[in-house]
Every structure is written in structure tokens, then in C-alpha cells.
PDB file of C-alpha atoms in Angstrom:
ATOM      1  CA  MET A   1      -9.706 -11.059   3.985  1.00  0.00           C
ATOM      2  CA  PRO A   2      -7.688 -10.592   0.587  1.00  0.00           C
ATOM      3  CA  ILE A   3      -8.692  -7.519  -1.947  1.00  0.00           C
ATOM      4  CA  THR A   4     -11.274  -7.826  -4.556  1.00  0.00           C
ATOM      5  CA  LYS A   5     -10.498  -7.937  -7.865  1.00  0.00           C
ATOM      6  CA  GLU A   6     -13.058  -5.006  -8.241  1.00  0.00           C
ATOM      7  CA  ARG A   7     -11.518  -3.240  -5.787  1.00  0.00           C
ATOM      8  CA  ASN A   8      -8.270  -3.961  -7.427  1.00  0.00           C
ATOM      9  CA  GLU A   9      -8.764  -3.097 -10.247  1.00  0.00           C
ATOM     10  CA  ALA A  10     -10.261   0.619  -8.655  1.00  0.00           C
ATOM     11  CA  ILE A  11      -7.298   0.796  -7.014  1.00  0.00           C
ATOM     12  CA  PHE A  12      -5.106   0.901 -10.121  1.00  0.00           C
ATOM     13  CA  THR A  13      -7.939   2.900 -12.118  1.00  0.00           C
ATOM     14  CA  GLU A  14      -7.021   5.658  -9.794  1.00  0.00           C
ATOM     15  CA  PHE A  15      -3.454   5.501  -9.477  1.00  0.00           C
ATOM     16  CA  GLY A  16      -1.595   3.545 -12.179  1.00  0.00           C
ATOM     17  CA  GLY A  17      -3.820   4.787 -15.225  1.00  0.00           C
ATOM     18  CA  LYS A  18      -5.738   2.416 -15.892  1.00  0.00           C
ATOM     19  CA  ALA A  19      -6.380  -0.970 -14.869  1.00  0.00           C
ATOM     20  CA  THR A  20      -4.030  -3.403 -16.572  1.00  0.00           C
ATOM     21  CA  ASN A  21      -0.603  -0.687 -15.435  1.00  0.00           C
ATOM     22  CA  THR A  22      -0.754  -2.804 -12.148  1.00  0.00           C
ATOM     23  CA  GLY A  23       3.527  -2.230 -12.400  1.00  0.00           C
ATOM     24  CA  SER A  24       3.144   1.416 -11.817  1.00  0.00           C
ATOM     25  CA  ILE A  25       4.707   2.506  -8.632  1.00  0.00           C
ATOM     26  CA  GLU A  26       1.821   5.151  -7.608  1.00  0.00           C
ATOM     27  CA  GLY A  27      -0.643   1.605  -8.126  1.00  0.00           C
ATOM     28  CA  GLN A  28       1.601  -0.730  -5.854  1.00  0.00           C
ATOM     29  CA  VAL A  29       2.312   1.711  -2.929  1.00  0.00           C
ATOM     30  CA  ALA A  30      -2.181   2.300  -3.059  1.00  0.00           C
ATOM     31  CA  GLN A  31      -2.307  -1.816  -3.057  1.00  0.00           C
ATOM     32  CA  LEU A  32      -0.271  -2.063   0.223  1.00  0.00           C
ATOM     33  CA  THR A  33      -1.649   1.064   1.817  1.00  0.00           C
ATOM     34  CA  GLU A  34      -5.409  -0.929   1.373  1.00  0.00           C
ATOM     35  CA  ARG A  35      -3.784  -4.286   2.443  1.00  0.00           C
ATOM     36  CA  ILE A  36      -2.205  -2.998   5.435  1.00  0.00           C
ATOM     37  CA  ALA A  37      -5.582  -0.862   6.968  1.00  0.00           C
ATOM     38  CA  GLN A  38      -7.211  -4.412   6.344  1.00  0.00           C
ATOM     39  CA  VAL A  39      -4.289  -6.548   8.176  1.00  0.00           C
ATOM     40  CA  SER A  40      -4.178  -3.990  10.317  1.00  0.00           C
ATOM     41  CA  ALA A  41      -7.676  -3.976  11.904  1.00  0.00           C
ATOM     42  CA  HIS A  42      -7.416  -7.803  11.732  1.00  0.00           C
ATOM     43  CA  LEU A  43      -4.635  -7.748  14.342  1.00  0.00           C
ATOM     44  CA  LYS A  44      -6.925  -4.657  16.423  1.00  0.00           C
ATOM     45  CA  GLU A  45      -8.752  -7.916  16.962  1.00  0.00           C
ATOM     46  CA  ASN A  46      -6.458 -10.611  16.690  1.00  0.00           C
ATOM     47  CA  LYS A  47      -3.384  -9.346  19.404  1.00  0.00           C
ATOM     48  CA  LYS A  48      -1.581 -12.566  19.486  1.00  0.00           C
ATOM     49  CA  ASP A  49      -1.604 -13.737  15.690  1.00  0.00           C
ATOM     50  CA  PHE A  50       2.283 -12.705  15.787  1.00  0.00           C
ATOM     51  CA  SER A  51       2.443 -14.607  12.219  1.00  0.00           C
ATOM     52  CA  THR A  52       0.225 -12.204  10.649  1.00  0.00           C
ATOM     53  CA  HIS A  53       2.098  -9.150  12.505  1.00  0.00           C
ATOM     54  CA  ARG A  54       5.201 -10.474  10.779  1.00  0.00           C
ATOM     55  CA  GLY A  55       3.670 -10.171   7.579  1.00  0.00           C
ATOM     56  CA  LEU A  56       2.207  -6.744   8.581  1.00  0.00           C
ATOM     57  CA  MET A  57       6.068  -5.587   8.988  1.00  0.00           C
ATOM     58  CA  GLN A  58       6.535  -7.441   5.667  1.00  0.00           C
ATOM     59  CA  LEU A  59       4.405  -5.109   3.660  1.00  0.00           C
ATOM     60  CA  VAL A  60       5.018  -2.091   5.390  1.00  0.00           C
ATOM     61  CA  GLY A  61       8.660  -2.236   4.712  1.00  0.00           C
ATOM     62  CA  LYS A  62       7.733  -2.827   0.887  1.00  0.00           C
ATOM     63  CA  ARG A  63       5.756   0.246   0.966  1.00  0.00           C
ATOM     64  CA  LYS A  64       8.484   2.343   2.480  1.00  0.00           C
ATOM     65  CA  SER A  65      11.365   0.744  -0.111  1.00  0.00           C
ATOM     66  CA  LEU A  66       8.848   1.130  -2.876  1.00  0.00           C
ATOM     67  CA  LEU A  67       8.214   5.000  -1.582  1.00  0.00           C
ATOM     68  CA  ALA A  68      12.046   5.897  -1.352  1.00  0.00           C
ATOM     69  CA  TYR A  69      12.105   4.594  -5.115  1.00  0.00           C
ATOM     70  CA  LEU A  70       9.543   6.937  -6.138  1.00  0.00           C
ATOM     71  CA  GLN A  71      11.016   9.968  -3.948  1.00  0.00           C
ATOM     72  CA  LYS A  72      14.339   9.434  -5.854  1.00  0.00           C
ATOM     73  CA  HIS A  73      13.088   9.360  -9.095  1.00  0.00           C
ATOM     74  CA  ASN A  74       9.417  11.253  -9.349  1.00  0.00           C
ATOM     75  CA  LEU A  75       9.418  14.192  -6.518  1.00  0.00           C
ATOM     76  CA  THR A  76       6.138  15.677  -7.139  1.00  0.00           C
ATOM     77  CA  GLY A  77       4.348  12.146  -8.270  1.00  0.00           C
ATOM     78  CA  TYR A  78       6.089  10.997  -4.789  1.00  0.00           C
ATOM     79  CA  ARG A  79       4.209  14.244  -2.505  1.00  0.00           C
ATOM     80  CA  ALA A  80       0.921  14.071  -5.207  1.00  0.00           C
ATOM     81  CA  LEU A  81       0.492  10.396  -3.511  1.00  0.00           C
ATOM     82  CA  ILE A  82       1.565  10.939  -0.219  1.00  0.00           C
ATOM     83  CA  GLU A  83      -1.106  13.322  -0.076  1.00  0.00           C
ATOM     84  CA  LYS A  84      -3.774  11.397  -2.004  1.00  0.00           C
ATOM     85  CA  LEU A  85      -3.298   8.611   0.713  1.00  0.00           C
ATOM     86  CA  GLY A  86      -2.584  10.586   3.458  1.00  0.00           C
ATOM     87  CA  LEU A  87       0.006   8.566   4.898  1.00  0.00           C
ATOM     88  CA  ARG A  88       2.384  11.807   6.432  1.00  0.00           C
ATOM     89  CA  LYS A  89       1.245  14.342   8.518  1.00  0.00           C
TER      90      LYS A  89
END
């Protein structure tokens, strides 16, 4: 199930500053995290859906590269985002 337009706007408002700031790294990472959670829930029910598993791995890789970029260019923003999303422990 894709992310609704309203939920997408809420994510970018919370993390990107405003709903139209869809290019912000923080907003993109938050959006990918939301999508990863949805796909993971789908895969718990459908264990043999291998094409969706491949898509999940692509989403995780994209999020990883965005987080690496953010860590390299804005360390304080990276730490705040990780804390807010609860990605690392």
C-alpha cells in the first residue's frame, strides 16, 4: 500500500520544514523509513514474495546512502534525525 498524499505531506512538514520541500535529505530518509516499515509488514505475511524483498533491499540501500551523505555533510542533523526516527540504538 503506497503512502497517502496527506501522510507524505505530514512527513515532509515534520522533517523537511514544509510540505513542498521534498528534496530535503531528512524528509527523504523519513519517507523511506515509512515505506520500509510498510514493506516489512507485508513481507511478514508473505514470506515467499521475493520480488518485494528485492524492492525492500533497494529501499534500505537508498536510505543508507542518503544517511551516509547526511553524516558526511551535516553531522548534527544526522544525529538528530537518527534519534528522532529511532534507527540506531
